[in-house]
Each structure stands twice: as C-alpha cells, then as structure tokens.
CSV table of C-alpha atoms and ligand atoms in Angstrom, one decimal:
chain,number,residue,atom,x,y,z
C,1,MET,CA,114.2,61.0,8.2
C,2,ARG,CA,111.3,58.8,7.7
C,3,PHE,CA,109.8,55.8,9.4
C,4,ALA,CA,110.7,52.5,7.7
C,5,VAL,CA,108.5,49.4,7.7
C,6,VAL,CA,109.2,45.9,6.4
C,7,CYS,CA,106.0,43.8,5.7
C,8,GLN,CA,104.7,41.1,3.5
C,9,SER,CA,101.0,41.5,3.3
C,10,ARG,CA,98.4,44.2,2.7
C,11,THR,CA,96.8,43.6,6.1
C,12,HIS,CA,100.1,44.2,7.9
C,13,ALA,CA,100.7,47.3,5.7
C,14,MET,CA,97.3,48.7,6.6
C,15,LEU,CA,97.9,48.0,10.3
C,16,MET,CA,101.3,49.7,10.3
C,17,LEU,CA,99.8,52.8,8.5
C,18,GLN,CA,97.4,53.2,11.4
C,19,ALA,CA,99.7,52.1,14.2
C,20,LEU,CA,102.5,54.5,13.4
C,21,GLY,CA,100.0,57.4,13.5
C,22,VAL,CA,101.9,59.6,11.0
C,23,SER,CA,100.8,60.4,7.4
C,24,ALA,CA,101.7,57.8,4.8
C,25,ASP,CA,104.2,60.1,3.1
C,26,GLU,CA,106.4,60.0,6.2
C,27,ILE,CA,106.8,56.2,5.8
C,28,VAL,CA,109.0,54.2,3.5
C,29,PHE,CA,108.0,50.5,3.1
C,30,ALA,CA,110.1,47.5,2.0
C,31,VAL,CA,107.9,44.8,0.5
C,32,GLU,CA,108.2,41.8,-1.8
C,33,SER,CA,104.8,41.7,-3.5
C,34,GLU,CA,103.7,43.9,-6.4
C,35,SER,CA,100.1,44.1,-5.2
C,36,VAL,CA,101.2,45.4,-1.7
C,37,GLU,CA,103.4,47.9,-3.5
C,38,ARG,CA,100.5,49.2,-5.6
C,39,TYR,CA,98.3,49.4,-2.6
C,40,LEU,CA,100.8,51.4,-0.5
C,41,LYS,CA,101.6,53.8,-3.4
C,42,ARG,CA,97.9,54.6,-3.7
C,43,GLN,CA,98.0,55.5,0.0
C,44,GLY,CA,100.9,58.0,-0.7
C,45,ALA,CA,103.7,56.0,0.9
C,46,THR,CA,107.2,55.5,-0.6
C,47,VAL,CA,107.8,51.8,-1.5
C,48,VAL,CA,111.0,49.9,-2.2
C,49,ARG,CA,110.4,46.4,-3.6
C,50,GLY,CA,112.8,43.5,-3.5
C,51,LYS,CA,113.7,40.3,-1.7
C,52,LEU,CA,113.4,40.7,2.1
C,53,ARG,CA,116.6,38.8,2.6
C,54,ASP,CA,118.5,41.1,0.4
C,55,ARG,CA,120.8,43.6,2.3
C,56,GLY,CA,120.6,46.0,-0.6
C,57,LEU,CA,116.9,46.6,0.1
C,58,TYR,CA,117.8,47.9,3.6
C,59,ARG,CA,120.5,50.2,2.2
C,60,GLU,CA,117.7,52.0,0.4
C,61,ILE,CA,115.4,52.5,3.4
C,62,LEU,CA,117.9,53.1,6.2
C,63,PRO,CA,118.8,55.1,8.2
C,64,ALA,CA,115.3,55.8,9.5
C,65,LYS,CA,113.7,57.3,12.6
C,66,LEU,CA,112.5,53.7,13.4
C,67,LEU,CA,112.4,50.5,11.6
C,68,VAL,CA,109.5,48.2,12.2
C,69,VAL,CA,109.4,44.6,11.0
C,70,SER,CA,105.9,43.2,10.9
C,71,LEU,CA,105.9,39.8,9.1
C,72,ARG,CA,103.0,37.5,8.4
C,73,ASP,CA,105.3,34.5,8.3
C,74,GLN,CA,107.4,34.4,11.5
C,75,ARG,CA,109.7,31.8,10.1
C,76,ARG,CA,111.2,34.5,7.9
C,77,LEU,CA,112.0,36.9,10.7
C,78,ARG,CA,115.5,35.5,11.3
C,79,GLY,CA,116.5,36.0,7.6
C,80,VAL,CA,115.2,39.6,7.6
C,81,LEU,CA,117.1,40.4,10.9
C,82,GLU,CA,120.2,38.8,9.3
C,83,ALA,CA,119.9,41.1,6.3
C,84,ILE,CA,119.4,44.2,8.5
C,85,THR,CA,122.3,43.4,10.8
C,86,ARG,CA,125.0,45.4,9.0
C,87,GLU,CA,122.8,48.1,7.6
C,88,ARG,CA,120.9,49.2,10.7
C,89,GLY,CA,123.5,51.7,12.0
C,90,GLU,CA,121.9,53.8,14.7
C,91,THR,CA,118.3,53.0,13.7
C,92,PRO,CA,116.2,51.6,16.5
C,93,VAL,CA,114.6,48.3,15.4
C,94,VAL,CA,111.3,46.8,16.6
C,95,ALA,CA,110.1,43.4,15.4
C,96,LEU,CA,106.4,42.5,16.0
C,97,SER,CA,106.0,38.8,16.7
C,98,GLN,CA,102.9,36.7,16.8
C,99,VAL,CA,104.6,34.2,19.0
C,100,PRO,CA,106.1,34.7,22.5
C,101,ARG,CA,109.9,35.2,22.7
C,102,GLU,CA,110.5,31.7,23.9
C,103,ARG,CA,108.8,30.1,20.9
C,104,LEU,CA,110.8,32.0,18.3
C,105,SER,CA,112.6,29.7,15.9
C,106,PHE,CA,116.0,31.3,16.8
C,107,ASP,CA,117.7,32.7,19.8
C,108,PRO,CA,116.8,36.4,20.2
C,109,ALA,CA,120.1,36.9,22.1
C,110,ASP,CA,121.8,36.6,18.7
C,111,TYR,CA,120.2,39.9,17.8
C,112,PRO,CA,120.4,42.1,20.9
C,113,TRP,CA,119.8,45.3,19.0
C,114,VAL,CA,116.2,44.4,18.0
C,115,HIS,CA,113.3,44.9,20.4
C,116,ILE,CA,111.0,42.0,19.9
C,117,VAL,CA,107.4,42.7,20.8
C,118,PRO,CA,105.1,39.7,21.2
C,119,VAL,CA,101.9,41.4,19.9
C,120,GLY,CA,99.9,38.2,20.4
C,121,ASP,CA,100.4,38.3,24.2
C,122,ARG,CA,99.6,42.0,24.3
C,123,PHE,CA,96.5,41.5,22.2
C,124,ARG,CA,95.3,38.6,24.3
C,125,ALA,CA,95.8,40.5,27.6
C,126,THR,CA,93.8,43.4,26.1
C,127,LEU,CA,91.1,41.1,24.9
C,128,ARG,CA,90.8,39.4,28.3
C,129,HIS,CA,90.4,42.8,29.9
C,130,GLU,CA,87.6,43.7,27.4
C,131,VAL,CA,85.9,40.4,28.0
C,132,ARG,CA,85.9,41.2,31.8
C,133,LEU,CA,84.3,44.5,31.0
C,134,ALA,CA,81.7,42.9,28.7
C,135,ARG,CA,80.8,40.5,31.5
C,136,ALA,CA,80.7,43.4,34.0
C,137,ARG,CA,78.0,45.1,31.9
C,138,ILE,CA,75.7,42.2,32.3
C,139,LEU,CA,76.3,42.0,36.0
C,140,VAL,CA,75.7,45.7,36.5
C,141,ARG,CA,72.4,45.5,34.5
C,142,ARG,CA,71.2,42.7,36.9
C,143,LEU,CA,72.2,44.8,39.9
C,144,ARG,CA,70.3,47.8,38.6
C,145,GLU,CA,67.2,45.7,38.1
C,146,ILE,CA,67.3,44.7,41.8
C,147,LEU,CA,68.1,48.2,43.2
C,148,ASP,CA,66.5,50.7,40.8
C,149,ASP,CA,63.0,50.8,42.3
C,150,ALA,CA,64.2,50.9,45.9
C,151,ARG,CA,63.8,54.1,47.9
C,152,ARG,CA,66.6,53.4,50.4
C,153,VAL,CA,69.4,50.9,49.9
C,154,LEU,CA,71.9,50.0,52.6
C,155,VAL,CA,75.5,49.2,51.7
C,156,LEU,CA,76.4,46.8,54.6
C,157,LEU,CA,80.1,46.6,55.4
C,158,GLN,CA,82.1,44.3,57.7
C,159,ASP,CA,82.0,44.9,61.4
C,160,ASP,CA,85.2,47.0,61.5
C,161,PRO,CA,85.0,48.6,58.1
C,162,ASP,CA,88.2,48.6,56.1
C,163,PRO,CA,89.4,50.6,53.1
C,164,ASP,CA,88.2,48.0,50.6
C,165,GLY,CA,84.6,48.0,52.0
C,166,LEU,CA,84.5,51.8,52.3
C,167,ALA,CA,85.8,52.3,48.7
C,168,CYS,CA,83.3,49.8,47.4
C,169,GLY,CA,80.4,51.5,49.2
C,170,LEU,CA,81.3,54.8,47.5
C,171,ALA,CA,81.8,53.0,44.2
C,172,LEU,CA,78.3,51.3,44.4
C,173,ARG,CA,76.7,54.7,45.2
C,174,THR,CA,78.4,56.3,42.2
C,175,LEU,CA,77.6,53.4,39.9
C,176,MET,CA,73.9,53.6,40.9
C,177,GLY,CA,73.8,57.4,40.7
C,178,ARG,CA,72.6,57.7,44.2
C,179,LYS,CA,73.2,60.3,47.0
C,180,ARG,CA,74.4,59.4,50.5
C,181,ALA,CA,70.9,59.7,51.9
C,182,ARG,CA,69.4,57.1,49.6
C,183,MET,CA,72.4,54.7,49.8
C,184,PRO,CA,74.3,55.1,53.1
C,185,MET,CA,77.0,52.8,54.2
C,186,GLY,CA,76.4,50.9,57.4
C,187,SER,CA,78.1,48.5,59.8
C,188,PHE,CA,77.3,46.6,63.0
C,189,GLY,CA,80.7,47.8,64.3
C,190,ARG,CA,82.8,50.9,64.1
C,191,VAL,CA,85.8,52.0,62.2
C,192,THR,CA,88.7,51.5,64.7
C,193,ARG,CA,92.1,51.6,62.9
C,194,PRO,CA,93.6,55.1,62.8
C,195,GLU,CA,94.4,55.0,59.0
C,196,ASN,CA,90.8,53.9,58.3
C,197,LYS,CA,89.4,56.8,60.5
C,198,GLN,CA,91.8,59.1,58.6
C,199,MET,CA,90.4,57.7,55.3
C,200,LEU,CA,86.9,58.7,56.4
C,201,ARG,CA,88.1,62.2,57.2
C,202,VAL,CA,90.2,62.8,54.1
C,203,LEU,CA,87.6,61.4,51.7
C,204,ASP,CA,84.6,62.7,53.6
C,205,LEU,CA,83.0,59.3,54.1
C,206,GLU,CA,80.4,58.2,56.7
C,207,VAL,CA,79.4,54.9,58.1
C,208,GLN,CA,76.2,54.5,60.1
C,209,LEU,CA,76.0,52.2,63.0
C,210,VAL,CA,73.2,49.7,62.3
C,211,THR,CA,71.3,47.3,64.4
C,212,ASN,CA,68.9,44.5,63.4
C,213,GLU,CA,66.0,47.0,64.1
C,214,THR,CA,67.3,49.8,61.9
C,215,LEU,CA,67.9,47.4,59.0
C,216,ALA,CA,64.1,47.5,58.6
C,217,ASN,CA,64.4,51.1,57.4
C,218,PHE,CA,65.9,49.9,54.2
C,219,ASP,CA,64.2,48.5,51.1
C,220,ARG,CA,67.3,46.6,50.0
C,221,ILE,CA,70.6,45.5,51.5
C,222,VAL,CA,73.8,45.1,49.5
C,223,MET,CA,76.9,43.6,51.2
C,224,VAL,CA,80.3,44.6,49.8
C,225,ASP,CA,83.7,43.0,50.7
C,226,THR,CA,81.9,40.6,53.0
C,227,GLN,CA,79.2,37.9,53.0
C,228,PRO,CA,76.4,37.2,55.4
C,229,PRO,CA,78.1,34.4,57.3
C,230,HIS,CA,81.1,36.7,58.1
C,231,LEU,CA,78.9,38.9,60.4
C,232,ARG,CA,78.1,37.9,63.9
C,233,ALA,CA,74.6,39.4,63.6
C,234,GLU,CA,71.6,37.3,62.3
C,235,LEU,CA,70.7,39.1,59.1
C,236,PRO,CA,67.4,39.4,57.4
C,237,SER,CA,67.4,38.7,53.7
C,238,VAL,CA,70.3,40.3,51.8
C,239,ASP,CA,69.6,41.3,48.2
C,240,ALA,CA,73.1,41.4,46.7
C,241,VAL,CA,76.7,40.4,47.6
C,242,ILE,CA,79.9,41.6,45.9
C,243,ASP,CA,83.0,40.2,47.5
C,244,HIS,CA,86.4,38.6,47.0
C,245,HIS,CA,86.6,36.4,50.1
C,246,PRO,CA,86.2,32.6,49.7
C,247,VAL,CA,82.7,31.9,48.6
C,248,GLN,CA,80.2,30.9,51.3
C,249,THR,CA,77.3,28.8,50.2
C,250,SER,CA,75.1,28.9,53.3
C,251,TYR,CA,73.0,31.8,52.2
C,252,GLU,CA,70.5,32.7,49.5
C,253,VAL,CA,70.8,36.0,47.6
C,254,ARG,CA,69.4,37.4,44.4
C,255,PHE,CA,72.7,38.8,43.1
C,256,LYS,CA,76.1,37.3,43.9
C,257,ASP,CA,79.5,38.3,42.4
C,258,VAL,CA,82.2,36.7,44.5
C,259,ARG,CA,85.7,36.4,43.0
C,260,ASN,CA,88.1,34.8,45.4
C,261,SER,CA,91.1,35.2,43.0
C,262,TYR,CA,90.8,39.0,43.1
C,263,GLY,CA,93.1,40.9,45.5
C,264,ALA,CA,90.4,43.4,46.4
C,265,THR,CA,86.6,43.9,45.9
C,266,ALA,CA,87.6,47.4,44.7
C,267,THR,CA,89.0,45.7,41.6
C,268,ILE,CA,85.5,44.3,40.8
C,269,PHE,CA,83.9,47.7,41.3
C,270,THR,CA,86.6,49.4,39.1
C,271,GLU,CA,85.5,47.0,36.3
C,272,TYR,CA,81.8,47.8,36.9
C,273,LEU,CA,82.5,51.5,36.6
C,274,ARG,CA,84.7,51.2,33.5
C,275,ALA,CA,82.3,48.9,31.8
C,276,GLU,CA,79.5,51.4,32.3
C,277,GLY,CA,81.6,54.4,31.4
C,278,VAL,CA,80.7,56.1,34.7
C,279,LYS,CA,82.9,59.1,35.5
C,280,VAL,CA,85.3,58.2,38.3
C,281,ASN,CA,86.3,61.4,40.1
C,282,GLU,CA,89.5,62.0,42.1
C,283,ARG,CA,87.8,61.1,45.4
C,284,LEU,CA,86.5,57.7,44.2
C,285,ALA,CA,89.7,56.9,42.3
C,286,THR,CA,91.7,57.6,45.5
C,287,ALA,CA,89.4,55.4,47.6
C,288,LEU,CA,89.6,52.5,45.2
C,289,LEU,CA,93.3,52.8,44.7
C,290,TYR,CA,93.9,52.9,48.4
C,291,ALA,CA,91.7,49.9,48.9
C,292,ILE,CA,93.7,47.8,46.4
C,293,ARG,CA,96.9,49.0,47.9
C,294,ALA,CA,95.7,48.1,51.4
C,295,ASP,CA,94.2,44.7,50.6
C,296,THR,CA,97.1,43.6,48.5
C,297,MET,CA,99.9,45.1,50.6
C,298,MET,CA,101.0,47.3,47.7
C,299,LEU,CA,100.4,44.4,45.2
C,300,ASP,CA,102.7,42.3,47.3
C,301,ARG,CA,100.1,39.6,48.0
C,302,PRO,CA,98.8,37.3,45.2
C,303,VAL,CA,96.9,39.4,42.7
C,304,THR,CA,95.4,38.9,39.3
C,305,GLU,CA,96.0,40.7,36.0
C,306,ALA,CA,92.7,42.4,36.8
C,307,ASP,CA,94.0,44.0,40.0
C,308,VAL,CA,97.1,45.3,38.3
C,309,GLU,CA,95.0,46.7,35.4
C,310,ALA,CA,92.6,48.4,37.8
C,311,PHE,CA,95.5,49.7,39.9
C,312,THR,CA,97.2,51.2,36.9
C,313,TRP,CA,94.0,52.8,35.6
C,314,LEU,CA,93.2,54.3,39.1
C,315,PHE,CA,96.7,55.5,39.7
C,316,ARG,CA,96.4,58.1,36.9
C,317,ARG,CA,93.1,59.4,38.3
C,318,ALA,CA,93.8,59.3,42.1
C,319,ASN,CA,95.2,62.1,44.3
C,320,LEU,CA,98.4,60.7,45.7
C,321,ASN,CA,98.6,63.5,48.3
C,322,TRP,CA,95.4,62.2,49.8
C,323,VAL,CA,96.8,58.7,49.8
C,324,ARG,CA,99.8,60.0,51.8
C,325,ARG,CA,97.6,61.9,54.2
C,326,ILE,CA,95.6,58.7,54.9
C,327,GLU,CA,98.6,56.6,55.4
C,328,ARG,CA,100.6,59.0,57.4
C,329,PRO,CA,98.6,61.5,59.4
C,330,ALA,CA,100.4,64.9,59.4
C,331,LEU,CA,102.3,65.6,62.6
C,332,PRO,CA,101.3,68.8,64.4
C,333,ALA,CA,104.2,71.2,65.1
C,334,GLU,CA,104.3,70.5,68.8
C,335,THR,CA,105.0,66.9,68.3
C,336,LEU,CA,108.2,67.8,66.4
C,337,GLU,CA,109.4,69.2,69.8
C,338,ALA,CA,108.7,65.8,71.4
C,339,PHE,CA,110.4,64.1,68.4
C,340,ALA,CA,113.5,66.2,68.9
C,341,GLU,CA,113.6,65.6,72.6
C,342,GLY,CA,113.3,61.9,72.0
C,343,LEU,CA,116.1,61.8,69.5
C,344,ARG,CA,118.4,63.8,71.8
C,345,GLY,CA,118.0,61.2,74.6
C,346,ALA,CA,118.3,58.2,72.3
C,347,ARG,CA,120.8,55.5,73.2
C,348,ILE,CA,122.1,52.7,71.1
C,349,GLU,CA,123.1,49.4,72.7
C,350,GLU,CA,123.6,46.0,71.1
C,351,ARG,CA,122.1,47.2,67.8
C,352,VAL,CA,119.0,48.4,69.6
C,353,ILE,CA,118.1,52.1,69.7
C,354,PHE,CA,116.1,53.2,72.8
C,355,SER,CA,114.2,56.4,73.1
C,356,HIS,CA,111.9,57.5,75.8
C,357,LEU,CA,109.6,60.5,75.1
C,358,GLY,CA,108.2,61.0,78.6
C,359,PRO,CA,104.6,62.3,78.7
C,360,VAL,CA,103.2,62.8,75.1
C,361,SER,CA,100.0,64.5,74.0
C,362,ARG,CA,99.4,62.1,71.1
C,363,GLU,CA,100.0,58.4,71.3
C,364,ASP,CA,100.7,58.1,67.5
C,365,ILE,CA,104.0,59.9,67.7
C,366,ILE,CA,105.5,56.9,69.6
C,367,PRO,CA,105.1,54.4,66.6
C,368,GLN,CA,106.1,57.2,64.2
C,369,LEU,CA,109.4,57.9,66.1
C,370,ALA,CA,109.9,54.1,66.3
C,371,ASP,CA,109.6,53.8,62.4
C,372,PHE,CA,112.0,56.8,62.0
C,373,CYS,CA,114.7,55.4,64.5
C,374,LEU,CA,114.9,52.1,62.6
C,375,GLN,CA,116.6,54.0,59.8
C,376,VAL,CA,119.6,54.8,62.0
C,377,GLU,CA,122.8,53.1,60.7
C,378,GLY,CA,123.9,50.0,62.6
C,379,VAL,CA,120.5,49.5,64.2
C,380,ASP,CA,118.4,46.3,63.9
C,381,TRP,CA,115.7,47.3,66.5
C,382,SER,CA,114.0,50.4,67.6
C,383,VAL,CA,112.3,50.7,71.0
C,384,VAL,CA,110.4,53.9,71.7
C,385,SER,CA,108.3,54.6,74.7
C,386,GLY,CA,106.2,57.4,76.0
C,387,VAL,CA,103.7,58.1,78.8
C,388,VAL,CA,100.0,58.4,77.8
C,389,GLY,CA,97.8,59.2,80.7
C,390,ASP,CA,98.6,56.7,83.5
C,391,GLU,CA,100.2,54.2,81.1
C,392,LEU,CA,103.5,53.6,79.4
C,393,SER,CA,103.1,52.9,75.7
C,394,MET,CA,106.0,51.3,73.8
C,395,SER,CA,106.4,50.6,70.1
C,396,VAL,CA,109.0,48.2,68.9
C,397,ARG,CA,110.2,47.8,65.3
C,398,ASN,CA,112.9,45.6,63.7
C,399,VAL,CA,114.4,45.3,60.3
C,400,GLY,CA,112.6,42.0,59.6
C,401,PHE,CA,115.3,39.4,59.4
C,402,VAL,CA,115.9,39.1,63.2
C,403,GLN,CA,113.9,37.5,66.0
C,404,LYS,CA,110.1,38.0,66.0
C,405,ALA,CA,109.3,41.4,67.6
C,406,GLY,CA,106.0,40.1,69.1
C,407,ALA,CA,107.7,37.3,70.9
C,408,ILE,CA,110.5,39.5,72.3
C,409,VAL,CA,108.1,42.1,73.6
C,410,LYS,CA,105.9,39.5,75.2
C,411,SER,CA,108.8,37.8,77.0
C,412,ALA,CA,110.2,41.2,78.2
C,413,PHE,CA,107.0,42.9,79.4
C,414,ASP,CA,104.0,40.6,79.5
C,415,ASP,CA,104.2,40.3,83.3
C,416,LEU,CA,103.9,44.0,83.7
C,417,GLY,CA,101.1,44.8,81.3
C,418,SER,CA,99.9,43.7,77.9
C,419,ALA,CA,102.5,43.0,75.2
C,420,GLY,CA,102.6,41.4,71.8
C,421,GLY,CA,102.6,41.9,68.0
C,422,HIS,CA,103.9,40.6,64.7
C,423,ARG,CA,107.2,39.7,63.2
C,424,SER,CA,108.5,43.2,62.7
C,425,MET,CA,106.2,45.4,64.8
C,426,ALA,CA,105.1,45.0,68.4
C,427,LYS,CA,103.7,47.0,71.2
C,428,ALA,CA,103.5,47.0,75.0
C,429,ILE,CA,101.2,48.9,77.3
C,430,ILE,CA,102.2,49.0,80.9
C,431,PRO,CA,100.3,50.8,83.8
C,432,LEU,CA,102.7,53.3,85.4
C,433,ALA,CA,101.7,51.8,88.7
C,434,HIS,CA,103.7,48.7,87.7
C,435,LEU,CA,106.9,50.7,87.0
C,436,PRO,CA,109.4,52.5,89.2
C,437,SER,CA,108.2,56.0,89.9
C,438,GLY,CA,110.5,59.0,90.3
C,439,ASN,CA,111.4,61.4,87.6
C,440,ALA,CA,109.4,59.3,85.1
C,441,GLY,CA,111.6,58.8,82.2
C,442,ARG,CA,114.8,60.9,81.9
C,443,PRO,CA,117.4,58.9,79.9
C,444,GLY,CA,119.5,56.9,82.4
C,445,ASP,CA,116.9,57.0,85.2
C,446,GLU,CA,115.5,54.0,86.8
C,447,LEU,CA,112.5,53.6,84.5
C,448,CYS,CA,114.6,53.8,81.3
C,449,ARG,CA,117.2,51.4,82.7
C,450,LEU,CA,114.5,48.9,83.6
C,451,LEU,CA,112.9,49.1,80.0
C,452,GLU,CA,116.4,48.7,78.4
C,453,GLU,CA,117.6,45.9,80.6
C,454,ARG,CA,114.4,43.9,80.2
C,455,PHE,CA,114.3,44.3,76.4
C,456,LEU,CA,118.0,43.3,76.0
C,457,ALA,CA,117.6,40.3,78.3
C,458,ALA,CA,114.7,39.1,76.2
C,459,LEU,CA,116.7,39.5,73.1
C,460,ARG,CA,119.5,37.4,74.6
C,461,GLY,CA,116.9,34.8,75.7
C,462,GLU,CA,117.6,35.5,79.4
C,463,PRO,CA,114.8,35.9,82.1
C,464,ALA,CA,113.6,39.4,82.7
C,465,PRO,CA,115.7,41.2,85.4
C,466,GLY,CA,113.7,41.8,88.5
C,467,SER,CA,110.7,39.7,87.5
T,1,MN,MN1,88.8,43.2,50.7
C-alpha cells in the first residue's frame, strides 16, 4: 500500500514529498492541475488527476497507508472531506490546516475520523523558539566579551543556594568552557535543605563560602538566579546578572538578562546552551531539569512555552535515576527495621494514623514514614514521631483538603516546643524534658497517649489536654 496525498499546488506537493520522508514512487497524489501533475510525474510519483470534490478520485487512490490532505485553499477542505467520507474505509486521514481548529469554516466534529493538524500554530511555535535562540546568541556573545579576558570569575548564588542557582552556575561554566578553579560558585550562605545538599553530592557540585574580603580575589562577578538587592551583603560591582525574579532597578551592571515570566533561570541557560550548540552532558542536563522541576513545582506553577520547551529537551538528556536520588535519598537498610517497627505499632483513630518510632539514628526517616503512612486507606492525616538526641521530632502530613497542618500542629504542641508548617506538611520539635518520661515511646504508653490526645483535641478545636 502506498501513501496518498491530496494537494492543489506545486509548493504543497513539494512539501509533502519531503515531509513524508519516503521515495516518490511510494506516494500516489490526487491533484486537479495539469502542471502539478507534470511536476509530480517527473519526480517519479503516481498521479491521479480529477476534481477534488469527486468521490471517484478517491476510489482510485484508496485504501492507503495514510491519506494526507494539504490544501492551499482552506475553504475547499470541507468539500474534499465530504468526498472522502464514504471511500476512506480503514485509512487514517490527516488534514493539514493553516487556520486553527476553531477558525475552520465548518464544524470538525462532523468529521470525527479526520485528524486536523493546525500547521500554522505549530510553525509559529517553532519559529518563536528559534527567535529566542537567535536572541540568545547575541546575549551570549556580549557575556563572552565581558568574561573572556578574566582570569577568575565568581558565579555568585543566593544566600541559601537552591537547585536553580546551582544548575545555572554549572551551565555558565560549561557555556564559557571554564573549569571549576577558574569559575567557582560562591555564596554568602550555605546550602541547608537536605535535597539541595543531596544535589551537591549526586552531581558533584561545590559552593564556596564567600565574604566581602574574598570577593576581591575575583576579576569578575556574575550573579545567577538572584540580583544584587536580594543579598544582605553590600556588594562591590557586579558584572553580569541572569535571573527570573522581578527585575530590580537599583543597581548598575554591564550585562543584565532578567526574564520575570520564566519559571526558572535554568530555562534561560538552556536557551543559551542550545543557541551556541554547546554539548550538554548528562550531569548538566540533570541539574537543569531538576532546577526547572523544583522552581516550577513540576510545571505546576505559571510557566512559559520556553520552560516547557527546555524541560522537554532536557528530559531526553537527563539521568532520571539521579533526579530520584536527589529527591529521595536512599534509605540505609537499618532504617527499614525502624520503619517496620513503626508500622507494627501504628494506630488509626478518627482518620489519623499515629506511629511512634522511639529513638532513631537518622531524623529523615520520620518524614519519610509520615509520607508513606498517608497512603493507608481511610486515613486523612499521618502523625509520625521519633526521638533524635534529647528531642522528640514529629512530622505531620495530610491529604490536602482538610484543615491546615501547620495550624493544627501549632495549636497542639506550640506550648511544649516549636511547631508549625504549611497546609499539608508540618513539624514539631519538643525537648524530651517537656514530655512524660518512662519507657519513652511504646505504643499506648504515657508519651504516645499524650501526643495522640493533644493532636486529636487540636483537630476537634478543643484546648490541649493537660496544658
Ligand atoms: Mn529560580
């Protein structure tokens, strides 16, 4: 079986010969014009000539592997579809349209068997992407002019560097073809969040702690994912700023690319890299992908076409196992034991699952078990606690459509230690000295009863028992 194409002009015929990507003798064309017929025959294609509204024409070219309708005059599409209706059989039909579906002169629902492709929209989106890359080339050239003759360049990140800043630092270094020693990343603060620390480990990244004095060791300073007014430190002159936070005007800089509509600065850097044709290895792709994911909550926050484009491109190049390792640090075997113990003693009351782990060697298994327990059927809340050193640490999770976790935990435990959090996640830290001692956390003992009673009272809006 051959491919079948309906078209009106030589241009469309030429495009289809290229687009189908098969040799001309594997295509049969239905055309009206004699000159198009002559052209196609010279290319080696089979041609049937007749009126495009004539059903007989389609009896000659169908069935086919695929029938593509590519008309110059969109107003004739309906007539062609009408003529094909009874002849199409099992042949898949694609109609290329220059106008979007909603601007067709007929209701496409009348022809549910045809797949209408608005090529104009697709082409415009592609063009917008290419225009962004063309602009990026100009920007990268200006950036190179500023950095090329510098011996040491500092990539300055926000005070508690996050995945977007870290990924952009690595991207800038790759873009400029520099090694770590000649373009280190630095910050006035330290990486504190566990996932971000894990990102440093998995992707082998380093951030130097800088001070106003050590800044003098660098010939140039580039800030990524942040702008000078965001830092508490008084900065000397900064040479370049690449960011996506709202633009600040209170500073002077030689190079500034701030795009507030973008979901992540990593998207800007992905455009720079693609525009320059720089090889993006697995490590860099993973860093940038993770950055877009983290900054846009998995594309759940407002993003642009550019973010989605960058994400899709990076997704094919990134190592998804590394992404998983960053997001969810692997549990050592001994914590499984604690997990099992915690589940054995778990109790469900008023749609809340309680589990107390007793003394734990790693604090992070408490939130992990809390996440896990929320999957239990009939449970809206999970409350998991454990003893870390001389404190009790508690993680609370809920399914999201109930009361705010932060407020509940605060009202239940604020008087005993520190407590608070967000809508669906919260945490409390209570010094053991403020809790009943004894056998420290067997299910049903005084400590566990106190935690359960206080939490349930807070859920019901009652005052904490014994407070
Ligand atoms: Mn960011």
